[in-house]
PDB file of C-alpha atoms in Angstrom:
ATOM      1  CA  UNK Z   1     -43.834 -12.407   2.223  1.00 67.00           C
ATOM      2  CA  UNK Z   2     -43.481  -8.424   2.439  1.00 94.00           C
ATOM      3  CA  UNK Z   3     -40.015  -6.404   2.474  1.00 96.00           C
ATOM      4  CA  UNK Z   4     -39.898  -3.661   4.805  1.00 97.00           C
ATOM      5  CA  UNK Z   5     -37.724  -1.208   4.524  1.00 98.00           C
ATOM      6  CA  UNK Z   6     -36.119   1.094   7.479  1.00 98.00           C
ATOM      7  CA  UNK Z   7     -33.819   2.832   8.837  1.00 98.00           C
ATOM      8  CA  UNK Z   8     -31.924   2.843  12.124  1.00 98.00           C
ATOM      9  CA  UNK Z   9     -29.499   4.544  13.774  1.00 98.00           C
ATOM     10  CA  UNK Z  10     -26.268   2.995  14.275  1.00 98.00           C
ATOM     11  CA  UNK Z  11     -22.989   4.071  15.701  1.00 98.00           C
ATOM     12  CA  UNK Z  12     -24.074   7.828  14.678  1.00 97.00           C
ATOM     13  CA  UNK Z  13     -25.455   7.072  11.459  1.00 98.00           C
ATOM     14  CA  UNK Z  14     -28.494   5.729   9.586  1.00 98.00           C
ATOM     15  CA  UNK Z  15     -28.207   2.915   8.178  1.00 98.00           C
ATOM     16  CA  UNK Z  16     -30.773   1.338   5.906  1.00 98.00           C
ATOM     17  CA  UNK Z  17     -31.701  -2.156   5.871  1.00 98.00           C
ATOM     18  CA  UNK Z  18     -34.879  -3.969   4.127  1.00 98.00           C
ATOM     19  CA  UNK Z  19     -36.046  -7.553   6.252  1.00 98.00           C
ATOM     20  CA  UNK Z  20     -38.314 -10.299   4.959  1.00 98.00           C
ATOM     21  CA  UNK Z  21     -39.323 -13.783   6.464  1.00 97.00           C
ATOM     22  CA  UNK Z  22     -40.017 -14.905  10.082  1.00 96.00           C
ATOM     23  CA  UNK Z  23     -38.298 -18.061  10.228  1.00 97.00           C
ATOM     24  CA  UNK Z  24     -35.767 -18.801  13.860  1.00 97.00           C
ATOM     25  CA  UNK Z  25     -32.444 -18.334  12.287  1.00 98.00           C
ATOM     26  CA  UNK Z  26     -31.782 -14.927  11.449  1.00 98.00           C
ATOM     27  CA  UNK Z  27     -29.373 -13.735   8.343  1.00 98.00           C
ATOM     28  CA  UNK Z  28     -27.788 -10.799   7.459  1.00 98.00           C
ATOM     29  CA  UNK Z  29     -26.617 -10.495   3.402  1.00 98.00           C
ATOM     30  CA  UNK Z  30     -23.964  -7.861   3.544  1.00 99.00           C
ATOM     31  CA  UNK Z  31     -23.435  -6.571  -0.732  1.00 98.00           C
ATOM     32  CA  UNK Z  32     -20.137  -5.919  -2.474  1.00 97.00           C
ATOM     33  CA  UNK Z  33     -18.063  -2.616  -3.297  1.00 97.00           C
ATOM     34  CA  UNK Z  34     -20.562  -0.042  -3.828  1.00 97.00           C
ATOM     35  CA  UNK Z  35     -23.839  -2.492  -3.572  1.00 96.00           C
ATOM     36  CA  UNK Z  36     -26.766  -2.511  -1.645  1.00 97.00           C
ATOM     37  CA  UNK Z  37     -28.777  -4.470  -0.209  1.00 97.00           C
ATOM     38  CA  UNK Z  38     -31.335  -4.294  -3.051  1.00 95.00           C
ATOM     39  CA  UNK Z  39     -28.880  -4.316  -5.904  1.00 94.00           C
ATOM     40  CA  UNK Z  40     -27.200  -7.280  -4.744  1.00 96.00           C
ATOM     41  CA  UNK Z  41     -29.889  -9.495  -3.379  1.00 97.00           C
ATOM     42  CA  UNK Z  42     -32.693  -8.496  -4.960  1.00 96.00           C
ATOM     43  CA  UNK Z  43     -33.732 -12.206  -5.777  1.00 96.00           C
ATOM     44  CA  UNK Z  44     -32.596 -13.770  -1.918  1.00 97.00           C
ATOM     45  CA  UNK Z  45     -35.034 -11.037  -0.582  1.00 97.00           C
ATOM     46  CA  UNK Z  46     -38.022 -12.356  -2.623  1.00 96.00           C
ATOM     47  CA  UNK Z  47     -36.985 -16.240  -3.017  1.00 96.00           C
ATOM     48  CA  UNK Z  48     -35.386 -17.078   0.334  1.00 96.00           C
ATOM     49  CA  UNK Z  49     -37.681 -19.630   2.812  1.00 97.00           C
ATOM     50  CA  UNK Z  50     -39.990 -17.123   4.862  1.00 96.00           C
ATOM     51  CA  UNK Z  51     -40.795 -19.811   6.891  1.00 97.00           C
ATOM     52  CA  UNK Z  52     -36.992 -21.060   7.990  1.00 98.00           C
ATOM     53  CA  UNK Z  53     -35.429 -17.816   7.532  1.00 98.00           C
ATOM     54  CA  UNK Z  54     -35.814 -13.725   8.786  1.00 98.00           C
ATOM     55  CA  UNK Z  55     -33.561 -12.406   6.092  1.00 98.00           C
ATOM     56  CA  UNK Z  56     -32.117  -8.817   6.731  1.00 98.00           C
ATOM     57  CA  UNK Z  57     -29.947  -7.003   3.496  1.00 98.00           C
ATOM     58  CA  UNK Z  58     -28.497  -3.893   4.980  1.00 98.00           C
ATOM     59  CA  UNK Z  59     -27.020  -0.653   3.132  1.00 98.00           C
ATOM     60  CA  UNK Z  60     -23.148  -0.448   4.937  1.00 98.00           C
ATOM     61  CA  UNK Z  61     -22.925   3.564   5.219  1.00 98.00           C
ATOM     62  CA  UNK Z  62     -22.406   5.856   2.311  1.00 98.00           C
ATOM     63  CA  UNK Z  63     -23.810   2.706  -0.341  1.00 98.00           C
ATOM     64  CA  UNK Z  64     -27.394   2.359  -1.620  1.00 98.00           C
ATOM     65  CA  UNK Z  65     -29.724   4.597   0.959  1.00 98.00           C
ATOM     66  CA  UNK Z  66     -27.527   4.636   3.655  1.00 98.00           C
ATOM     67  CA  UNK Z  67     -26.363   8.094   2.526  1.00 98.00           C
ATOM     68  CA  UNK Z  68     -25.500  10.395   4.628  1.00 97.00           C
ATOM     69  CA  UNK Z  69     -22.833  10.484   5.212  1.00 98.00           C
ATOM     70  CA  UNK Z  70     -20.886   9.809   2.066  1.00 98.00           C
ATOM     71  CA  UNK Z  71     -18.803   6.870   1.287  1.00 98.00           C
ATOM     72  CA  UNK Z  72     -14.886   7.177   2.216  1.00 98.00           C
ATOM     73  CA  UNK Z  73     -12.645   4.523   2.733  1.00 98.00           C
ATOM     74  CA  UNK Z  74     -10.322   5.481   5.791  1.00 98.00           C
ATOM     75  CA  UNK Z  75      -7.561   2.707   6.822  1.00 97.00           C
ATOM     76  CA  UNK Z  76     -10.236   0.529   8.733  1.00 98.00           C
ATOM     77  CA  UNK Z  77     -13.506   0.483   6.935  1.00 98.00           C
ATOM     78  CA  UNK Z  78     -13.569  -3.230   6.398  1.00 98.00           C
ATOM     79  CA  UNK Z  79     -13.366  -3.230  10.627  1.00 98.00           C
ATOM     80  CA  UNK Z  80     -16.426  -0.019  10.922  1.00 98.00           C
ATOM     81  CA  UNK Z  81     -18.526  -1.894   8.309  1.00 98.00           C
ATOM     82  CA  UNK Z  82     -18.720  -5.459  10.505  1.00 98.00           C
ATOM     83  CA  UNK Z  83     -19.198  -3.253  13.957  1.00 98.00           C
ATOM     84  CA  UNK Z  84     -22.103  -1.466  12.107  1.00 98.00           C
ATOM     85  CA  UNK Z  85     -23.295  -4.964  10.587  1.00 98.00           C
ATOM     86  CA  UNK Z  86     -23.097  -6.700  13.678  1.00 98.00           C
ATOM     87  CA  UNK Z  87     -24.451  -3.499  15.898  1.00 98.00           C
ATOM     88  CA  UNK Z  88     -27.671  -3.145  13.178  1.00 98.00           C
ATOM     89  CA  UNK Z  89     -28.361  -6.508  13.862  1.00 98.00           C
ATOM     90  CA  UNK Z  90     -27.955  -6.337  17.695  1.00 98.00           C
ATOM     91  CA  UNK Z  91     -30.518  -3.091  17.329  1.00 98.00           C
ATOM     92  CA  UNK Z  92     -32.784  -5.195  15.525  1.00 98.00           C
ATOM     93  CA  UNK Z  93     -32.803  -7.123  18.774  1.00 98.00           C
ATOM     94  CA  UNK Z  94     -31.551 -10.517  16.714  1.00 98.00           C
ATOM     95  CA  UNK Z  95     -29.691 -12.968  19.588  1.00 96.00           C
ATOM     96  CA  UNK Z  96     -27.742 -14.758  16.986  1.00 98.00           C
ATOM     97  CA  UNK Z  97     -27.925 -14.657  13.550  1.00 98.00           C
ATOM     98  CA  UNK Z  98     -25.890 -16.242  10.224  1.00 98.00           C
ATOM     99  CA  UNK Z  99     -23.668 -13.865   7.756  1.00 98.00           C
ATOM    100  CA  UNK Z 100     -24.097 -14.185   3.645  1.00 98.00           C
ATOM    101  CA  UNK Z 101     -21.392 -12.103   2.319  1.00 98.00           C
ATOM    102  CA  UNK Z 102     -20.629 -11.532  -1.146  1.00 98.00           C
ATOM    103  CA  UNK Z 103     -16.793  -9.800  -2.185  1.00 98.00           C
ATOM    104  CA  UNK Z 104     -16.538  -7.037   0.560  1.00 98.00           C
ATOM    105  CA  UNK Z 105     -19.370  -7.852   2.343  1.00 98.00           C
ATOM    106  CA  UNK Z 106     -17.411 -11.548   2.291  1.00 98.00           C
ATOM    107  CA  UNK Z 107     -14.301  -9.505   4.007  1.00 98.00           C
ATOM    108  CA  UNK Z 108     -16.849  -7.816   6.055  1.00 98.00           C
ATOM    109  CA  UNK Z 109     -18.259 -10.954   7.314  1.00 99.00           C
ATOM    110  CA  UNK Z 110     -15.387 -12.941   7.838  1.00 99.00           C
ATOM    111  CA  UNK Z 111     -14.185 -10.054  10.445  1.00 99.00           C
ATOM    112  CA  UNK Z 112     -17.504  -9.947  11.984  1.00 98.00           C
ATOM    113  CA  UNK Z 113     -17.341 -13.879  12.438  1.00 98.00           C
ATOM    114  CA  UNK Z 114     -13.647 -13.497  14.020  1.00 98.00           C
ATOM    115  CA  UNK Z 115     -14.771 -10.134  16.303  1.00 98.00           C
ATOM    116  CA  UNK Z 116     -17.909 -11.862  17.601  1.00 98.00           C
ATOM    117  CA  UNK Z 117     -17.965 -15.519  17.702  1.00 97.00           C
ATOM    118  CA  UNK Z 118     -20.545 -15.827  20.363  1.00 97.00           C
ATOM    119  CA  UNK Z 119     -23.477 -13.961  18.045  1.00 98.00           C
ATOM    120  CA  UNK Z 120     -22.622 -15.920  14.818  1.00 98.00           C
ATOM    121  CA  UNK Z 121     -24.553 -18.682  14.018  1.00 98.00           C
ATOM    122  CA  UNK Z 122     -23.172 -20.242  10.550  1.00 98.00           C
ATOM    123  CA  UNK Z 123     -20.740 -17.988   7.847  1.00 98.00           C
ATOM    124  CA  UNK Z 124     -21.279 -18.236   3.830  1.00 98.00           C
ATOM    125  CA  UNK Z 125     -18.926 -15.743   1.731  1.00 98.00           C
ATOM    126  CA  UNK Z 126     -17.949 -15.697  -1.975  1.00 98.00           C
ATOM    127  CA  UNK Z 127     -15.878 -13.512  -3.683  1.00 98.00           C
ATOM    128  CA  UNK Z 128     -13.574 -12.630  -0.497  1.00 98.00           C
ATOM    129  CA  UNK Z 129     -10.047 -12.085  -0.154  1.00 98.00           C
ATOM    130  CA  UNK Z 130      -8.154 -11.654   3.138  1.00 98.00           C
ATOM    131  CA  UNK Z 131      -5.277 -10.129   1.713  1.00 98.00           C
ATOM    132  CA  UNK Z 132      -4.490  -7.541  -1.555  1.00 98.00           C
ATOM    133  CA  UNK Z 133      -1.353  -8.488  -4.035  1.00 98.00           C
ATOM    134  CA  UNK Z 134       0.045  -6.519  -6.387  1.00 97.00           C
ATOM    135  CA  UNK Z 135      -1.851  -8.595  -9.073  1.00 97.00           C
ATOM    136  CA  UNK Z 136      -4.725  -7.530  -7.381  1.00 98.00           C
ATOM    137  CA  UNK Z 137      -3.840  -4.118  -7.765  1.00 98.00           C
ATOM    138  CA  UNK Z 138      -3.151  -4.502 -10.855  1.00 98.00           C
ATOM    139  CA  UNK Z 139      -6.817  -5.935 -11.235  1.00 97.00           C
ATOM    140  CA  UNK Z 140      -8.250  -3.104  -9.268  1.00 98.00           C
ATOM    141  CA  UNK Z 141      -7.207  -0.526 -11.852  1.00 98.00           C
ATOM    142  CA  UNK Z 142      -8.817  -2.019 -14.684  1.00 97.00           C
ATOM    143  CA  UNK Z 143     -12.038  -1.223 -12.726  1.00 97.00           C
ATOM    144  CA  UNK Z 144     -11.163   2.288 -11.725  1.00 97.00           C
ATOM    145  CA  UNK Z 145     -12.777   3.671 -14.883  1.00 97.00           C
ATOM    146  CA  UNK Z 146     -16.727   3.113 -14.442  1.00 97.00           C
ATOM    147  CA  UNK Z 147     -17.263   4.483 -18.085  1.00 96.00           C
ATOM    148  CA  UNK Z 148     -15.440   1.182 -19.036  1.00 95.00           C
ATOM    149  CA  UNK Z 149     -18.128  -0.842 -16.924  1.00 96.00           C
ATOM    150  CA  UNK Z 150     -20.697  -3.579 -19.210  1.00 95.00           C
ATOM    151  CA  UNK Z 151     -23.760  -1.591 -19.245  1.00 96.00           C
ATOM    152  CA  UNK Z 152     -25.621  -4.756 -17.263  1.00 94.00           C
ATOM    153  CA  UNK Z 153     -23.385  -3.641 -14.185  1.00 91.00           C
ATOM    154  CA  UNK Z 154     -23.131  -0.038 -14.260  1.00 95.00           C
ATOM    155  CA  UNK Z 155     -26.771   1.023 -15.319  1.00 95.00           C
ATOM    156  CA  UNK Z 156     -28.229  -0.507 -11.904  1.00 93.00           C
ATOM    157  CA  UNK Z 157     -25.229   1.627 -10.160  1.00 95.00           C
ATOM    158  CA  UNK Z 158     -25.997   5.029 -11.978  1.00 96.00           C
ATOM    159  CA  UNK Z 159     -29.576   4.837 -11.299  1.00 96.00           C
ATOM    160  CA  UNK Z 160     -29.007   4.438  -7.416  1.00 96.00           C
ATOM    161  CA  UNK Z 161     -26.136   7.184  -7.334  1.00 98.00           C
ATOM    162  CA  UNK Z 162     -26.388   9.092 -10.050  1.00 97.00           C
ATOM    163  CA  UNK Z 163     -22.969   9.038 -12.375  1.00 97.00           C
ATOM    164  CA  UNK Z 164     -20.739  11.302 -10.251  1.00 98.00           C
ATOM    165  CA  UNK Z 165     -21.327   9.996  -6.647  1.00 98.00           C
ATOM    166  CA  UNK Z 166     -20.762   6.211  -8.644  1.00 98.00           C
ATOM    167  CA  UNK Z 167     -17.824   7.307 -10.616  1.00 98.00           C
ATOM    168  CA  UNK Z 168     -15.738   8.908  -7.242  1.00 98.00           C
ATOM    169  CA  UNK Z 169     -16.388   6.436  -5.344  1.00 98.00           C
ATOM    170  CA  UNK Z 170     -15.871   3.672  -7.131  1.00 98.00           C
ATOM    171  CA  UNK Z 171     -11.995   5.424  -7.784  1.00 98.00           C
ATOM    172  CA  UNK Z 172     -11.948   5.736  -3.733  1.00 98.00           C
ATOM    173  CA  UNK Z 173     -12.733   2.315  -3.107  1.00 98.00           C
ATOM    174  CA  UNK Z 174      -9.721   1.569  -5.873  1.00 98.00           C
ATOM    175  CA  UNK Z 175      -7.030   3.908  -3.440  1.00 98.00           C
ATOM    176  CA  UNK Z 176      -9.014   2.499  -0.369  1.00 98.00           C
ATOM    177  CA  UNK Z 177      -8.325  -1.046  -0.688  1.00 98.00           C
ATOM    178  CA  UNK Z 178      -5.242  -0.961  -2.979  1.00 98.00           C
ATOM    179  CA  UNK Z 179      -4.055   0.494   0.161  1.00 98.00           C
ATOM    180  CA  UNK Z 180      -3.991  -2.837   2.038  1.00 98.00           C
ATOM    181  CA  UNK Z 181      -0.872  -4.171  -0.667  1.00 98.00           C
ATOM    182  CA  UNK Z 182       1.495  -2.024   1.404  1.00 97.00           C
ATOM    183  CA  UNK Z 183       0.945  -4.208   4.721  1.00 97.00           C
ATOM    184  CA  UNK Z 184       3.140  -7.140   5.081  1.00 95.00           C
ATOM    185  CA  UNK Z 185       1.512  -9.819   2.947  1.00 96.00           C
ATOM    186  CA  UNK Z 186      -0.879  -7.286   1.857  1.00 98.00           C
ATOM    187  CA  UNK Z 187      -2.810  -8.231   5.057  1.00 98.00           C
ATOM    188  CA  UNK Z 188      -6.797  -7.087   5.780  1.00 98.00           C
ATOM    189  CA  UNK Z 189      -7.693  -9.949   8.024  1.00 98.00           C
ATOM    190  CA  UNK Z 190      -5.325 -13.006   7.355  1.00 98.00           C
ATOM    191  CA  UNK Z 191      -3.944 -12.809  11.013  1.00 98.00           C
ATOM    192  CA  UNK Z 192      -8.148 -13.423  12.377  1.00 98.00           C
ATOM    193  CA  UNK Z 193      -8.859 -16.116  10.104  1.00 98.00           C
ATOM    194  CA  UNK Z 194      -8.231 -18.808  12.802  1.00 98.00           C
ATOM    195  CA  UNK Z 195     -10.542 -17.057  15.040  1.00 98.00           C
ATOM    196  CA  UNK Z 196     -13.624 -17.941  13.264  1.00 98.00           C
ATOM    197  CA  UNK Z 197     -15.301 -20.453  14.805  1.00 97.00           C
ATOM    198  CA  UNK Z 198     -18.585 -21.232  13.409  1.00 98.00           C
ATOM    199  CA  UNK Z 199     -19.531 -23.348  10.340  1.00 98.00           C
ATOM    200  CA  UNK Z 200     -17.991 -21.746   6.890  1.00 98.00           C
ATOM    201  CA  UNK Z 201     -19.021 -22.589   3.632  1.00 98.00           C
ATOM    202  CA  UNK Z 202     -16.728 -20.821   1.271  1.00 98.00           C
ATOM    203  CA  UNK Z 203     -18.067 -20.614  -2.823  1.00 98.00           C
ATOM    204  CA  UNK Z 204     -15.798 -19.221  -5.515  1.00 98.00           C
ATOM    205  CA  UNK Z 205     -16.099 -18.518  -9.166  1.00 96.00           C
ATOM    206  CA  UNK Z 206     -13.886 -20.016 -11.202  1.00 93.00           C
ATOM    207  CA  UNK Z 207     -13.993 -17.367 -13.335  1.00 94.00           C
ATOM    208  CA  UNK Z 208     -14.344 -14.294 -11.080  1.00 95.00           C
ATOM    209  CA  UNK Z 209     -12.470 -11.470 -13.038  1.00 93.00           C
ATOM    210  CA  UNK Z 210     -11.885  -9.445  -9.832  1.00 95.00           C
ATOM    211  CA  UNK Z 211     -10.639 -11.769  -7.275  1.00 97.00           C
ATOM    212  CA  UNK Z 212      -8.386 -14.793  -8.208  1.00 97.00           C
ATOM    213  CA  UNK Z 213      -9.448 -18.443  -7.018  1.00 97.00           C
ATOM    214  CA  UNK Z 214      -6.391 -18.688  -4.691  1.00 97.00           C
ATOM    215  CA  UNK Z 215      -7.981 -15.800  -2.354  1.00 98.00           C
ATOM    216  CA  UNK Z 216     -10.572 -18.895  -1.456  1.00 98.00           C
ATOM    217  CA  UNK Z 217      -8.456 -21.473  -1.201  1.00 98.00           C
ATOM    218  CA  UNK Z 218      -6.098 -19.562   0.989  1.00 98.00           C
ATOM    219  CA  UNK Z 219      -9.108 -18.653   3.388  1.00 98.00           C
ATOM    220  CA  UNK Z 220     -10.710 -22.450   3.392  1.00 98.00           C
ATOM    221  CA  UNK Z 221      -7.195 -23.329   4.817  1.00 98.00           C
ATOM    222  CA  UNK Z 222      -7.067 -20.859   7.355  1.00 98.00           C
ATOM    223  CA  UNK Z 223     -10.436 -21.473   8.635  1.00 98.00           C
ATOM    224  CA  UNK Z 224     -10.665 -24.806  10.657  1.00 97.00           C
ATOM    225  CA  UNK Z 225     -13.153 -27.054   9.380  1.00 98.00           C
ATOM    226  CA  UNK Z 226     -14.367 -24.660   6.193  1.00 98.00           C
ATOM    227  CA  UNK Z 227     -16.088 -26.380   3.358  1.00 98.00           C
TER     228      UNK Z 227
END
């Protein structure tokens, strides 16, 4: 029932990853904007079946202690975050293994699905969007300000980063993905959605303040035989 915790080195960087369990069917929990591993499944490390499951939460670069290098956000990060997901896992020497993503890790996971269909064994995301409106934008903003944060979700952040590595990059990920609005339809992955081939399970929030419901319903449509 231990968590290690490592490093490797993928695609010219460390990244960080913690892994628990020996079960056969390997899964990777990818965290949202600006998680970790640890921040975000903190509980799935400890409670998941050992005995079913290996569970592996990784650090994408520049988030939790995957640092160096520092978080940026160029035009395709959604696209180097699922190489370096799927590539970590590959290094970890798993065949074929299952994706649990959570808001961009969700994103992240869905183009990992699409990009390697042969090495994905089932896909569960919540919280994902494949495309950015101008609501969403709108949305965005209101976040932009971490000072504004409830303490229950910024004190966890500001002890892994300290306040001024938190505070810039949560206003870079705000420009980074705002970004995506100014492609037709506002498109990150809409166009690979059909490409995913593996069982997808697809859980929403009805009252997620950060991504409205029709982001899920839009997805479960696009995705041939989602739940």
């Amino acid at each position: 029932t231990s968590i290690t915790s490592a490093k490797i080195q993928v695609n010219g960087v460390h990244l960080h990853y913690q892994q628990t369990g020996e079960g056969s069917h390997a899964v990777l929990l990818l965290p949202g904007m600006l998680g970790s591993g640890q921040t975000d499944f903190g509980p799935q490390l400890k409670s998941m079946n050992k005995q079913l499951f290996t569970v592996v939460a990784w650090d994408p670069r520049g988030y939790g202690k995957s640092i160096p290098p520092s978080r940026d956000f160029p035009p395709d990060f959604f696209e180097r975050d699922a190489k370096d997901a799927v590539d970590l896992m590959q290094a970890l020497k798993f065949k074929k293994f299952s994706l649990l993503g959570w808001s961009d890790g969700g994103i992240t996971a869905l183009i990992a699905a699409a990009r390697y269909p042969n090495l994905i064994h089932k896909l569960v995301i919540w919280g994902a969007n494949a495309s950015v409106t101008q609501e969403d934008v709108r949305i965005y903003n209101g976040i932009r300000d971490v000072s504004k944060w409830s303490e229950k979700v910024r004190k966890p952040l500001e002890e892994l980063y300290g306040h001024k590595y938190f505070a810039e990059t949560c206003e870079a990920w705000v420009d980074g993905i705002s970004r995506f609005a100014e492609n037709s339809d506002g498109n990150i992955c809409q166009q690979l959605l059909p490409d995913i081939k593996c069982p997808t399970f697809i859980i929403h929030g009805e009252k997620d303040p950060l991504v409205p419901q029709a982001h899920a319903e839009y997805i479960h449509k696009h995705i041939k035989g989602s739940r």
